[in-house]
PDB file of C-alpha atoms and ligand atoms in Angstrom:
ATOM      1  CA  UNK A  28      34.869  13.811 -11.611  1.00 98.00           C
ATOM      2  CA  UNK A  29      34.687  14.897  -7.779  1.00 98.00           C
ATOM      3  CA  UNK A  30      32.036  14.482  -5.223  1.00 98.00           C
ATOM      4  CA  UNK A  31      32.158  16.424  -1.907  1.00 99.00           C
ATOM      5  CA  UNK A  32      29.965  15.754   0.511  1.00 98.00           C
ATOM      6  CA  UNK A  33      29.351  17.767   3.552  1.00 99.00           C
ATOM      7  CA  UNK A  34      27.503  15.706   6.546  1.00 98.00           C
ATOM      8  CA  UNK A  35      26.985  15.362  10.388  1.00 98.00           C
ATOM      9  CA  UNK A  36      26.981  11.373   9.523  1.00 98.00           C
ATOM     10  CA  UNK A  37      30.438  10.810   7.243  1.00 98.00           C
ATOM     11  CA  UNK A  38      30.589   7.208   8.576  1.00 97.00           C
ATOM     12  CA  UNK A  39      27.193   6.536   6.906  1.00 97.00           C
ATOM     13  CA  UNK A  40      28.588   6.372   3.304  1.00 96.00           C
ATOM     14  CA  UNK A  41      31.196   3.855   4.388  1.00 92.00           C
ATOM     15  CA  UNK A  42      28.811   0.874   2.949  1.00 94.00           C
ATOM     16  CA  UNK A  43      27.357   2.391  -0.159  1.00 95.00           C
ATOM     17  CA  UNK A  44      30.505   3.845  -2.275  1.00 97.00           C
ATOM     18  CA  UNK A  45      32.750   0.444  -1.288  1.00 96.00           C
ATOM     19  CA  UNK A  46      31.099  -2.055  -3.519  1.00 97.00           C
ATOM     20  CA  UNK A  47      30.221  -2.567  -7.373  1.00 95.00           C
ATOM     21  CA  UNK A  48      30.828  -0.319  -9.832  1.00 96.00           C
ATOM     22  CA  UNK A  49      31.037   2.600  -7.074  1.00 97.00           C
ATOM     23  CA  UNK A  50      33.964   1.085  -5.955  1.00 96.00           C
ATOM     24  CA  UNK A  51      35.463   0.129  -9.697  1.00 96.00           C
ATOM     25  CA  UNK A  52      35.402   3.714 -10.596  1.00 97.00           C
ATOM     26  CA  UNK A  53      36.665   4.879  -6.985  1.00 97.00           C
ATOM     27  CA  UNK A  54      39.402   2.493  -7.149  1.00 97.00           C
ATOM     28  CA  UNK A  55      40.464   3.342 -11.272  1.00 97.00           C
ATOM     29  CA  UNK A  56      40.319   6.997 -10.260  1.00 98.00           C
ATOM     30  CA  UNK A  57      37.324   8.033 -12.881  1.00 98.00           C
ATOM     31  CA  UNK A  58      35.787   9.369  -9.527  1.00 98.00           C
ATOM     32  CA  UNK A  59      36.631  10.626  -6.301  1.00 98.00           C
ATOM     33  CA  UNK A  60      34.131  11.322  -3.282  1.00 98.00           C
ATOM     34  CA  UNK A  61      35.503  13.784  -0.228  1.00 98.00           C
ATOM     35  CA  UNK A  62      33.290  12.876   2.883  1.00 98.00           C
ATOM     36  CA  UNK A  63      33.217  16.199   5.414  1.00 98.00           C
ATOM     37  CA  UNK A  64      32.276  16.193   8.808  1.00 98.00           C
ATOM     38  CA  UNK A  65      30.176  19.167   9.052  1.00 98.00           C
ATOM     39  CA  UNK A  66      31.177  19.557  12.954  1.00 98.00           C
ATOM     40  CA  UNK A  67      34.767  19.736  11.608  1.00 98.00           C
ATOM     41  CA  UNK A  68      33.852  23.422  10.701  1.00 98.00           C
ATOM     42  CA  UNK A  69      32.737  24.323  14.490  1.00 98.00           C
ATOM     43  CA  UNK A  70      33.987  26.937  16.747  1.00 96.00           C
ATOM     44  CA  UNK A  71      32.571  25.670  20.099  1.00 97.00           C
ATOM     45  CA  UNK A  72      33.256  22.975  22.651  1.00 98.00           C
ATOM     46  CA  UNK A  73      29.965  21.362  21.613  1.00 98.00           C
ATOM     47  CA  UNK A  74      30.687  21.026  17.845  1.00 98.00           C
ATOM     48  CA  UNK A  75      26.611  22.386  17.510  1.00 98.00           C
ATOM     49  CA  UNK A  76      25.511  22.358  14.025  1.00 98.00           C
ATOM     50  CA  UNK A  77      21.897  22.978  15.172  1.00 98.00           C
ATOM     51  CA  UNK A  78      19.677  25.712  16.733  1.00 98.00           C
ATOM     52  CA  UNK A  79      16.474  26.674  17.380  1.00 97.00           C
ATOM     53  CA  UNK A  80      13.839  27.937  14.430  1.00 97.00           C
ATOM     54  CA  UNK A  81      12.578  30.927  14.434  1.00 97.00           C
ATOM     55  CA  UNK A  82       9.862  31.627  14.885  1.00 97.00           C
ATOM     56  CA  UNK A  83       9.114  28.435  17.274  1.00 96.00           C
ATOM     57  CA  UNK A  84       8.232  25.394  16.019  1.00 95.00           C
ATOM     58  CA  UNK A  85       9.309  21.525  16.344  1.00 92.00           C
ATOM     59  CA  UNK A  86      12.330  20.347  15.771  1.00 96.00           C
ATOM     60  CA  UNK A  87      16.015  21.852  14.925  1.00 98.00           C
ATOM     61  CA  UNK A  88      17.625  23.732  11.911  1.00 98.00           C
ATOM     62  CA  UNK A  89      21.154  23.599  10.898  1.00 98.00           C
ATOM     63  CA  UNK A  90      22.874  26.976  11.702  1.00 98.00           C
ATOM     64  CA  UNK A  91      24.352  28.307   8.467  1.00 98.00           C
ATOM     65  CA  UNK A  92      27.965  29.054   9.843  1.00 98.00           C
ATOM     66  CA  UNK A  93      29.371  25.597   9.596  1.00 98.00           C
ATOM     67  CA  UNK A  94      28.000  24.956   6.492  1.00 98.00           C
ATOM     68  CA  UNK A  95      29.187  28.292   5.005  1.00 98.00           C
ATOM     69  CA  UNK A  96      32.576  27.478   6.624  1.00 98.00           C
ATOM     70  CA  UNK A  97      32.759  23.596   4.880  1.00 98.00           C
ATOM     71  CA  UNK A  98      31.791  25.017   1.448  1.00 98.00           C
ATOM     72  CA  UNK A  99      34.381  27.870   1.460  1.00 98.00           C
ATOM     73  CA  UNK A 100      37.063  25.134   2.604  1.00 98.00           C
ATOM     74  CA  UNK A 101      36.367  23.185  -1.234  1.00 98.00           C
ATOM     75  CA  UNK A 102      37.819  26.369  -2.856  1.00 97.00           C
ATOM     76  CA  UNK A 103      34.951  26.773  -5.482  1.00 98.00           C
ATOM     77  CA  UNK A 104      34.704  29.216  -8.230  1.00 97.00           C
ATOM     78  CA  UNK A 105      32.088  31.963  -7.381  1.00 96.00           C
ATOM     79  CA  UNK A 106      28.460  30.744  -7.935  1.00 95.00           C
ATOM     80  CA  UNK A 107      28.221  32.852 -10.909  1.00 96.00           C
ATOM     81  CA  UNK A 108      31.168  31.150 -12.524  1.00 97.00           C
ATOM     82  CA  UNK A 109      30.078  27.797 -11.125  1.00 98.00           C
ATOM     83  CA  UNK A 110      28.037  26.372 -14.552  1.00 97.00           C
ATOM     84  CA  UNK A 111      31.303  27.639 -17.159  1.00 98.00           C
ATOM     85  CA  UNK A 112      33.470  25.874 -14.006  1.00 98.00           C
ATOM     86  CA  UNK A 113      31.516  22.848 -14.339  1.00 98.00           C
ATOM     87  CA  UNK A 114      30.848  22.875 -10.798  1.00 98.00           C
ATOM     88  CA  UNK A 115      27.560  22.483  -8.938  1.00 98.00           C
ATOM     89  CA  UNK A 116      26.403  23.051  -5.269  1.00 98.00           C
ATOM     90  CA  UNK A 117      23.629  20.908  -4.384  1.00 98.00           C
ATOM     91  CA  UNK A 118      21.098  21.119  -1.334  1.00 98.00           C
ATOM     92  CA  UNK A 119      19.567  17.563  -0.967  1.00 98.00           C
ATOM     93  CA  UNK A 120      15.769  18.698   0.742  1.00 98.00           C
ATOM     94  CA  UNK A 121      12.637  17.230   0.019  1.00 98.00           C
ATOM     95  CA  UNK A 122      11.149  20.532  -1.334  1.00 98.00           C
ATOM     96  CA  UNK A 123      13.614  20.242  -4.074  1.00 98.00           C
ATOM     97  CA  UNK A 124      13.112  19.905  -7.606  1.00 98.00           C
ATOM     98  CA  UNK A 125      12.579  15.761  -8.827  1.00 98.00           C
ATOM     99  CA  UNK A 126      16.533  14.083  -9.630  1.00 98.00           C
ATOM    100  CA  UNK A 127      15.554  12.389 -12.375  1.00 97.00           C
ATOM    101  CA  UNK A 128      17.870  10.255 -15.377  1.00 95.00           C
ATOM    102  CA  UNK A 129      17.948  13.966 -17.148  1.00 95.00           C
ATOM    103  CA  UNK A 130      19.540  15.935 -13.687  1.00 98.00           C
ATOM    104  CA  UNK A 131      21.798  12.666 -13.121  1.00 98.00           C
ATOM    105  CA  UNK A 132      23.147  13.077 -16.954  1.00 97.00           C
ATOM    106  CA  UNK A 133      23.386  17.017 -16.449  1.00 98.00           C
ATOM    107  CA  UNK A 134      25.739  16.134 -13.404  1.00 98.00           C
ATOM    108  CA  UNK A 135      27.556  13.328 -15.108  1.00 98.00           C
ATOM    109  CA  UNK A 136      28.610  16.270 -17.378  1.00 98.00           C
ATOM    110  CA  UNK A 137      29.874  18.640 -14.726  1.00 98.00           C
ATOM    111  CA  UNK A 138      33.452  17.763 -13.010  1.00 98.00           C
ATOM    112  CA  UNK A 139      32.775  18.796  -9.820  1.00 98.00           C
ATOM    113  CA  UNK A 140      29.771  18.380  -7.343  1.00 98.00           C
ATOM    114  CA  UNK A 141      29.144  19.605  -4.023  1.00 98.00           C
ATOM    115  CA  UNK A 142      26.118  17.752  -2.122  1.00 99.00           C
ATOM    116  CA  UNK A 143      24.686  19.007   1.322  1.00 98.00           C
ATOM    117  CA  UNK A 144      22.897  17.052   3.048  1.00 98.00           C
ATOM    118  CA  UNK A 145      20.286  18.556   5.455  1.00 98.00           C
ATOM    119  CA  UNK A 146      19.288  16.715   8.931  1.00 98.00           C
ATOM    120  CA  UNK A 147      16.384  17.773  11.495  1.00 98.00           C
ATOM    121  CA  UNK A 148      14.044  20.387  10.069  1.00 97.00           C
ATOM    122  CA  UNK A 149      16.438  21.078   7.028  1.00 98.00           C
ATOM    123  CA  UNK A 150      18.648  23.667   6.441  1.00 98.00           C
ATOM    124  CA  UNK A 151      18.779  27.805   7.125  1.00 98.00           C
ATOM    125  CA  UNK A 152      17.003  28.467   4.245  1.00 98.00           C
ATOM    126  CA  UNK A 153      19.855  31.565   3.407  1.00 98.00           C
ATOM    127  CA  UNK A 154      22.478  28.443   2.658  1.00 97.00           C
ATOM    128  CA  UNK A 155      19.878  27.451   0.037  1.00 97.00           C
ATOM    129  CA  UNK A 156      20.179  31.436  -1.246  1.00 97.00           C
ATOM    130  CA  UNK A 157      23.635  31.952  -0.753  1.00 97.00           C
ATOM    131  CA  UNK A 158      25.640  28.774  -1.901  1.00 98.00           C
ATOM    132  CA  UNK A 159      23.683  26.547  -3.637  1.00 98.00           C
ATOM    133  CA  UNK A 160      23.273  26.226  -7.262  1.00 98.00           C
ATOM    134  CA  UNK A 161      20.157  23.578  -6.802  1.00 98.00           C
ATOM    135  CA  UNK A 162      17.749  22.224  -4.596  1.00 98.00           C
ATOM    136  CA  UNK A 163      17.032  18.153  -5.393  1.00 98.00           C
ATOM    137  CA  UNK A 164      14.658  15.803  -4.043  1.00 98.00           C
ATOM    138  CA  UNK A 165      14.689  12.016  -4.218  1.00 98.00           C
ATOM    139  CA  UNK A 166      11.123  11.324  -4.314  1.00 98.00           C
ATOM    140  CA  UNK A 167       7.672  12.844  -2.918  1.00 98.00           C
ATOM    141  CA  UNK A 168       8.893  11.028   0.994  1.00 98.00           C
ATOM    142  CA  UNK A 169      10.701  12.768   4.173  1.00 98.00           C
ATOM    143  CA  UNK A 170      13.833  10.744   4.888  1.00 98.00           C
ATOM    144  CA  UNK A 171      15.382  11.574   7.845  1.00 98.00           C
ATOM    145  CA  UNK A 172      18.795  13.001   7.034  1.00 98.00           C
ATOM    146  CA  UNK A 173      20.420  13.716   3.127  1.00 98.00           C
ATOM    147  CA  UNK A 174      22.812  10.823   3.251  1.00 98.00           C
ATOM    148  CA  UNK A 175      20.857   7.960   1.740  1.00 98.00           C
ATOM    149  CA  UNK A 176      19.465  10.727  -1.164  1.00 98.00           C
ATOM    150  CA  UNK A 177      23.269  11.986  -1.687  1.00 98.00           C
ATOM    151  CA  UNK A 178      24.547   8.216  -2.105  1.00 98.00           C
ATOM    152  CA  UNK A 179      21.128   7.665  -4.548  1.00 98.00           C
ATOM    153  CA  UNK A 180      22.428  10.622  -6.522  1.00 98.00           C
ATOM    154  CA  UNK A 181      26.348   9.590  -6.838  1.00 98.00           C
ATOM    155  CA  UNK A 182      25.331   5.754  -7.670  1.00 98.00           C
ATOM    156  CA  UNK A 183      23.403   7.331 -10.621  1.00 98.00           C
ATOM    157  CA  UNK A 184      25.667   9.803 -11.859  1.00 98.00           C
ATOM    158  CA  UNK A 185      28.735   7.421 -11.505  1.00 97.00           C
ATOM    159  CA  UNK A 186      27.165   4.706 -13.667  1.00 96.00           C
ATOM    160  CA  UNK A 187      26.608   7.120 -16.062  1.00 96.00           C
ATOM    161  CA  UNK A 188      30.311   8.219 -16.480  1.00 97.00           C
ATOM    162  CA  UNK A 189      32.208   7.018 -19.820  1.00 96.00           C
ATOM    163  CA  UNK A 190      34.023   3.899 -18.205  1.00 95.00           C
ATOM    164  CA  UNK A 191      32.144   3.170 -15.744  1.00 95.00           C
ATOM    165  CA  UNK A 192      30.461   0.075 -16.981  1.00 92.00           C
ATOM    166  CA  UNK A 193      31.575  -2.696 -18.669  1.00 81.00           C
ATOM    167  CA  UNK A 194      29.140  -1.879 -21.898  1.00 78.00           C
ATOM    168  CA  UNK A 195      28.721   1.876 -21.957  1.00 72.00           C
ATOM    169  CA  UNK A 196      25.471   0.622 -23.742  1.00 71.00           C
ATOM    170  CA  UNK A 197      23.950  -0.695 -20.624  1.00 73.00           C
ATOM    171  CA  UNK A 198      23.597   3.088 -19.345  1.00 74.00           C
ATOM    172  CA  UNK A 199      21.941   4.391 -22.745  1.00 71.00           C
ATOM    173  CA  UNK A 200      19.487   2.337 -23.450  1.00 71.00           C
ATOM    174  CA  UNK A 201      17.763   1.659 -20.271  1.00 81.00           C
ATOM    175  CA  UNK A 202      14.503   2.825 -18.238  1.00 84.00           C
ATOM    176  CA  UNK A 203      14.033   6.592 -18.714  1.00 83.00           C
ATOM    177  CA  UNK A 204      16.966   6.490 -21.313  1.00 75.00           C
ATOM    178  CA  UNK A 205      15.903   9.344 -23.938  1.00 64.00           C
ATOM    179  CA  UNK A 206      18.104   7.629 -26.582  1.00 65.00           C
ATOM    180  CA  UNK A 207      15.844   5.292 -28.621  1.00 60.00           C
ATOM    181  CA  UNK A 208      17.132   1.775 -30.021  1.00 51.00           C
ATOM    182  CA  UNK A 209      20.219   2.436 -32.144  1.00 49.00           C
ATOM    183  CA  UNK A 210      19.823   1.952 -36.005  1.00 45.00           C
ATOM    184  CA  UNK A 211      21.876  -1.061 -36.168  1.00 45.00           C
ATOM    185  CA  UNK A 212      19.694  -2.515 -33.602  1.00 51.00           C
ATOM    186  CA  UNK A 213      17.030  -2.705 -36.289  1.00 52.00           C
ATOM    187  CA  UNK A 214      18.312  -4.172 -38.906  1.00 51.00           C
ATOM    188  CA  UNK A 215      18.734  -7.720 -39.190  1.00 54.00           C
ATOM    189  CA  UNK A 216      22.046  -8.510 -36.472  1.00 59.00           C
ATOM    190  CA  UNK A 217      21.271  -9.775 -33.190  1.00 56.00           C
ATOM    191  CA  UNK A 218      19.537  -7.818 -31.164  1.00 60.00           C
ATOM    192  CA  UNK A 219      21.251  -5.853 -28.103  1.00 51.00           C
ATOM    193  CA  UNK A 220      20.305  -7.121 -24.534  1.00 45.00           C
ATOM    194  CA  UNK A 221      19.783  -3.594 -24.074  1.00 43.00           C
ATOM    195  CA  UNK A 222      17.096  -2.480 -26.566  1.00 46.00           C
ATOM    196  CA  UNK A 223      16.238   1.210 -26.819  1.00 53.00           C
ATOM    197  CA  UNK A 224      14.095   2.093 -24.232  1.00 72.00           C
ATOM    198  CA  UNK A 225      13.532   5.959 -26.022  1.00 81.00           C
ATOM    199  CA  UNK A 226      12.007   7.054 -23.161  1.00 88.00           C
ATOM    200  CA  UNK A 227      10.012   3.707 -22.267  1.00 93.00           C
ATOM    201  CA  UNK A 228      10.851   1.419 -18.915  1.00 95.00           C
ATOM    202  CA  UNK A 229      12.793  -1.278 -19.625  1.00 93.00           C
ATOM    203  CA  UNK A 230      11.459  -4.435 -20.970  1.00 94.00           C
ATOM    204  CA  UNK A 231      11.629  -7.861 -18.097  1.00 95.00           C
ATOM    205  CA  UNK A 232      14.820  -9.681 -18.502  1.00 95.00           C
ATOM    206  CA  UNK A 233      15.504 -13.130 -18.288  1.00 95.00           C
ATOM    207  CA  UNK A 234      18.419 -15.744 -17.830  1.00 95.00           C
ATOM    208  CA  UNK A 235      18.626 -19.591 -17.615  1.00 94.00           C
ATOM    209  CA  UNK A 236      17.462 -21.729 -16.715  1.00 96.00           C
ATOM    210  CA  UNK A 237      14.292 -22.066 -19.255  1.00 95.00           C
ATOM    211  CA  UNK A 238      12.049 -23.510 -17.258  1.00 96.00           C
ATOM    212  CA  UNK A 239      12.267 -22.494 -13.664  1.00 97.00           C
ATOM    213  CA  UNK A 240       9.899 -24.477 -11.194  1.00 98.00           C
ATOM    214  CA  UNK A 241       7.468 -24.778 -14.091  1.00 98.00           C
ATOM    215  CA  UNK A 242       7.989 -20.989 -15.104  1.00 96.00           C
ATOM    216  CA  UNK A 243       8.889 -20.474 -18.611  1.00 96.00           C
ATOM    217  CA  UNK A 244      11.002 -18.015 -20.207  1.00 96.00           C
ATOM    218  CA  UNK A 245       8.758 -16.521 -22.935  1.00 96.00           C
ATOM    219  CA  UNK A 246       8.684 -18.257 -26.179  1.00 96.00           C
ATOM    220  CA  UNK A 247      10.098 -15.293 -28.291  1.00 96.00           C
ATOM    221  CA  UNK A 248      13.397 -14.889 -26.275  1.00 96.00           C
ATOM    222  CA  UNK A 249      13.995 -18.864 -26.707  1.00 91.00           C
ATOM    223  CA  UNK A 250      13.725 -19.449 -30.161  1.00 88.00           C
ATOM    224  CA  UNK A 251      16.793 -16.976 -32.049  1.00 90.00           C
ATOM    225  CA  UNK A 252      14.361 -14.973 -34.347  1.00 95.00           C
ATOM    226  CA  UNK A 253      15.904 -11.442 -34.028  1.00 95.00           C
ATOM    227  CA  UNK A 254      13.321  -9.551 -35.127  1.00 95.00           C
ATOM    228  CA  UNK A 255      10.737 -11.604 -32.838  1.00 96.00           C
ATOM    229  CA  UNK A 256      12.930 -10.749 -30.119  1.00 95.00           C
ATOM    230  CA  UNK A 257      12.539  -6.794 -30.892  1.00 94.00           C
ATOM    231  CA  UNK A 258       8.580  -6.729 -31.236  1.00 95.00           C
ATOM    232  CA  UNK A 259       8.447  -8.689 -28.173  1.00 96.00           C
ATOM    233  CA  UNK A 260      10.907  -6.714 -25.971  1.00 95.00           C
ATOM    234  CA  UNK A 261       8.625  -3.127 -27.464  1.00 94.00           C
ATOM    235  CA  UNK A 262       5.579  -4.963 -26.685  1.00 96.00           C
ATOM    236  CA  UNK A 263       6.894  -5.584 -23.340  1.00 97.00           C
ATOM    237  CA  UNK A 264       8.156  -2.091 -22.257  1.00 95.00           C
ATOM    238  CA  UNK A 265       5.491  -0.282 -23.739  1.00 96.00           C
ATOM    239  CA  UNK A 266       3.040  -2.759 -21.721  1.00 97.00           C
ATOM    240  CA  UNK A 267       5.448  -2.530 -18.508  1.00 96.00           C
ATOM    241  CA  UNK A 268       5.372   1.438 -18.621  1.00 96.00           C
ATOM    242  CA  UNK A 269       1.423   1.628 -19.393  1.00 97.00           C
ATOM    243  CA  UNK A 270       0.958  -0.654 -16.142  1.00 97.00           C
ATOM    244  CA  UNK A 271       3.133   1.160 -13.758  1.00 97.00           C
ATOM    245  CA  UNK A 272       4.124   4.641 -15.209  1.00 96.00           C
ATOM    246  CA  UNK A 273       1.647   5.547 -17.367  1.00 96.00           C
ATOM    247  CA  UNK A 274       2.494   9.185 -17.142  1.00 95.00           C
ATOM    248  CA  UNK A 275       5.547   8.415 -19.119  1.00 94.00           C
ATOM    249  CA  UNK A 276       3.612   7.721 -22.414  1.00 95.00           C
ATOM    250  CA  UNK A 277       2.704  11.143 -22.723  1.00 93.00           C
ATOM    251  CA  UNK A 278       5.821  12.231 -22.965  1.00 89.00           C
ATOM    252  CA  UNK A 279       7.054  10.266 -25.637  1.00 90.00           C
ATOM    253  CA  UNK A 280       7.304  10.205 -29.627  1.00 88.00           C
ATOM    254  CA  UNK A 281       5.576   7.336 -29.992  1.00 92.00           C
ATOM    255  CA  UNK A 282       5.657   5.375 -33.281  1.00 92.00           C
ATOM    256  CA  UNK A 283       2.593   4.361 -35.216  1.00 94.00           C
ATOM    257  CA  UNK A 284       3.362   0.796 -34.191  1.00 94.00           C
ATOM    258  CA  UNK A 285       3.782   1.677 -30.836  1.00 95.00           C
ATOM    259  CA  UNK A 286       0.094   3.644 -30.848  1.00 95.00           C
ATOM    260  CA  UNK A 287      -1.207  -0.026 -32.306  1.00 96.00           C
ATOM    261  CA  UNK A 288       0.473  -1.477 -29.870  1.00 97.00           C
ATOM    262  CA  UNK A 289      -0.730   0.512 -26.865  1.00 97.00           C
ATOM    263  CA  UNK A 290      -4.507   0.523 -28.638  1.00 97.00           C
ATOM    264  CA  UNK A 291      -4.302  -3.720 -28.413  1.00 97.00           C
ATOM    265  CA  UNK A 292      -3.185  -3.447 -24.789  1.00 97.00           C
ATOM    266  CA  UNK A 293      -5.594  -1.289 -23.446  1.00 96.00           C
ATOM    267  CA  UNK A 294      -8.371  -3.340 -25.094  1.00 96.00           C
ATOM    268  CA  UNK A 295      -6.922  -6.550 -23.589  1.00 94.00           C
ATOM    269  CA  UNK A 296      -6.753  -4.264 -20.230  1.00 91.00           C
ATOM    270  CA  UNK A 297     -10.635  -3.766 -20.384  1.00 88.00           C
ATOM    271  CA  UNK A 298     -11.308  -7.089 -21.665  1.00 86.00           C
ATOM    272  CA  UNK A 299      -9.678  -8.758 -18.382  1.00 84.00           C
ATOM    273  CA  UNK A 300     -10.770  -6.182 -16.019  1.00 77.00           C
TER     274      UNK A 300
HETATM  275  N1  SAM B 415      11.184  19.733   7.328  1.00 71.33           N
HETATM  276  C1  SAM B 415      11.515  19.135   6.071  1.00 71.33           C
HETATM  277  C2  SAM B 415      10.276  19.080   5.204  1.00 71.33           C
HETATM  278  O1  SAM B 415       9.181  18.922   5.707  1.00 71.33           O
HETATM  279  O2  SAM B 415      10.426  19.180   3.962  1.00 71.33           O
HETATM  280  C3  SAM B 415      12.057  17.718   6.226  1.00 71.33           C
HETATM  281  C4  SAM B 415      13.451  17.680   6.744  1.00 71.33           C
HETATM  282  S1  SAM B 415      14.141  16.060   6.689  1.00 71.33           S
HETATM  283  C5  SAM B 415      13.573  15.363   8.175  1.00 71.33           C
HETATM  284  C6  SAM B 415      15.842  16.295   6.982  1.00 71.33           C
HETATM  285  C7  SAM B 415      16.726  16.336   5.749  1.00 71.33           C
HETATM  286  O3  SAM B 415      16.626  15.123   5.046  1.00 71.33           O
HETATM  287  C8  SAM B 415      16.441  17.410   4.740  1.00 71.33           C
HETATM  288  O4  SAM B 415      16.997  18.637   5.110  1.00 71.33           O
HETATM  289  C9  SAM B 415      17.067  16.847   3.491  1.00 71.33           C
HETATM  290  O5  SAM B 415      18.451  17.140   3.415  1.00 71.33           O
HETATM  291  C10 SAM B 415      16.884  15.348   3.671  1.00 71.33           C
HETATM  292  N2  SAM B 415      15.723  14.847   2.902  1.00 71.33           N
HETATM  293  C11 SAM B 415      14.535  14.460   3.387  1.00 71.33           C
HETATM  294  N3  SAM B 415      13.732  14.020   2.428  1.00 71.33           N
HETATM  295  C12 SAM B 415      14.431  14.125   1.275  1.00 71.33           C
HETATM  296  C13 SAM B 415      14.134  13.843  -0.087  1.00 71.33           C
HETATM  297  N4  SAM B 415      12.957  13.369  -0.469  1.00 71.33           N
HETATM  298  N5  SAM B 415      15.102  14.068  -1.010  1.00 71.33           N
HETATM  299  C14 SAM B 415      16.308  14.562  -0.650  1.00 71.33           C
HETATM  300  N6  SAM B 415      16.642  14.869   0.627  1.00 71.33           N
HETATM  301  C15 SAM B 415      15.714  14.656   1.566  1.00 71.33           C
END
């Protein structure tokens, strides 16, 4: 897979892809990321990337020229051939549409992504119109430039290539993960550090010591009963997600022991409260 990523600020993403598994699946080839200085693709003595808006206003938009210019210089297929390609033009903004674990596995299934990455007031809206295949936002905030939201997007694409972790487990049954547990996780072997989220947050981890500065780890985790692991770790990520994400529950199949589950929570909730 290929990441290009067109920027006033290349020497931003020197930190981010060099470490970790970013780096692992840099260095093994399973990915390569093309950092392009947008003034590269200039014709003055100033290098300007920016101009004035119309129509008056605060601030400064980036003139479509150079980015037209960097785009044509990847050699992509025509945008109507981009999706049978397997190539994608991005346009990081924060009017975009929510990257979320679904767009990140979408893009972990193309071969080829382009990511723009706006500065100032954004972008001349006709690059949006002209080149770009979406428009993704990190989160309801205004950063100030795309970088930071175009290295969130190729850490969470990259982890989600085949090879890119040490379990390819780890990546499917996680927070958000849509897969639920697998069915040999619910039979009578261990269970997997990585129980099926199916949609759920992920349950709290722990690792030794037992007892840290008086804190124990929770009594079901310590004492090898599989199956007391399993309720606990549902218990727990159905109790985690109902606490912080709530909105997630309605979007899941829940099972009938899961509906109990939630039913005994809520009525501790009101109990304490
Ligand atoms: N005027 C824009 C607005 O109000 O929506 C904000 C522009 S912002 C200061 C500059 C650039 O940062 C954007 O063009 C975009 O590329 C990037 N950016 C800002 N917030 C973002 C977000 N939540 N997700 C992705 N990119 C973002």
């Amino acid at each position: 897979m290929r990441f290009d990523i067109i920027t006033i600020f290349p020497g931003l993403f020197t930190g981010p892809f060099d470490y970790g598994i970013l780096k692992r699946a840099r260095t093994t080839g399973l990915v390569e990321i093309g950092l392009h200085d947008l003034r590269d693709f200039t014709h003055d003595r100033h290098r300007t990337v920016d101009d004035r808006p119309f129509g008056g206003g605060e601030g400064m938009v980036l003139k479509p020229q150079p980015i037209y210019d960097a785009v044509q210089s990847l050699d992509l297929a025509p945008k109507a051939e981009r999706q049978r390609k397997k190539e994608t033009v991005i346009l990081l903004s924060a009017q975009g549409q929510p990257f979320t674990q679904q767009v990140a596995q979408e893009l972990a299934a193309t071969e080829r992504v382009v990511i723009l990455c706006g500065r100032y007031e954004g972008v001349d809206e006709r690059v949006n119109e002209m080149l770009c295949d979406r428009e993704l936002s990190i989160g309801d905030y205004v950063l100030s430039g795309g970088e930071l939201a175009a290295a969130v997007i190729v850490d969470a694409v990259v982890r989600l290539l085949p090879g890119a972790l040490g379990n390819p487990d780890s990546s499917r049954y996680e927070s958000f993960g849509a897969e639920d547990s697998p069915a040999d996780d619910k039979g009578d072997g261990p269970p997997r550090s990585t129980y099926g989220s199916g949609g759920l947050l992920d349950y709290p981890h722990y690792t030794r010591p037992a007892d840290f500065m008086g804190m124990l780890v929770p009594e079901a985790l310590a004492g090898g009963d599989h199956e007391a692991v399993r309720r606990w770790r549902r218990r727990m990520a159905l109790e985690k997600t109902l606490r912080n994400r709530p909105d997630l529950l309605e979007k899941i199949d829940l099972a009938d022991e899961d509906r109990e589950i939630l039913e005994e929570l809520r009525e501790q909730g009101e109990t304490e409260s």
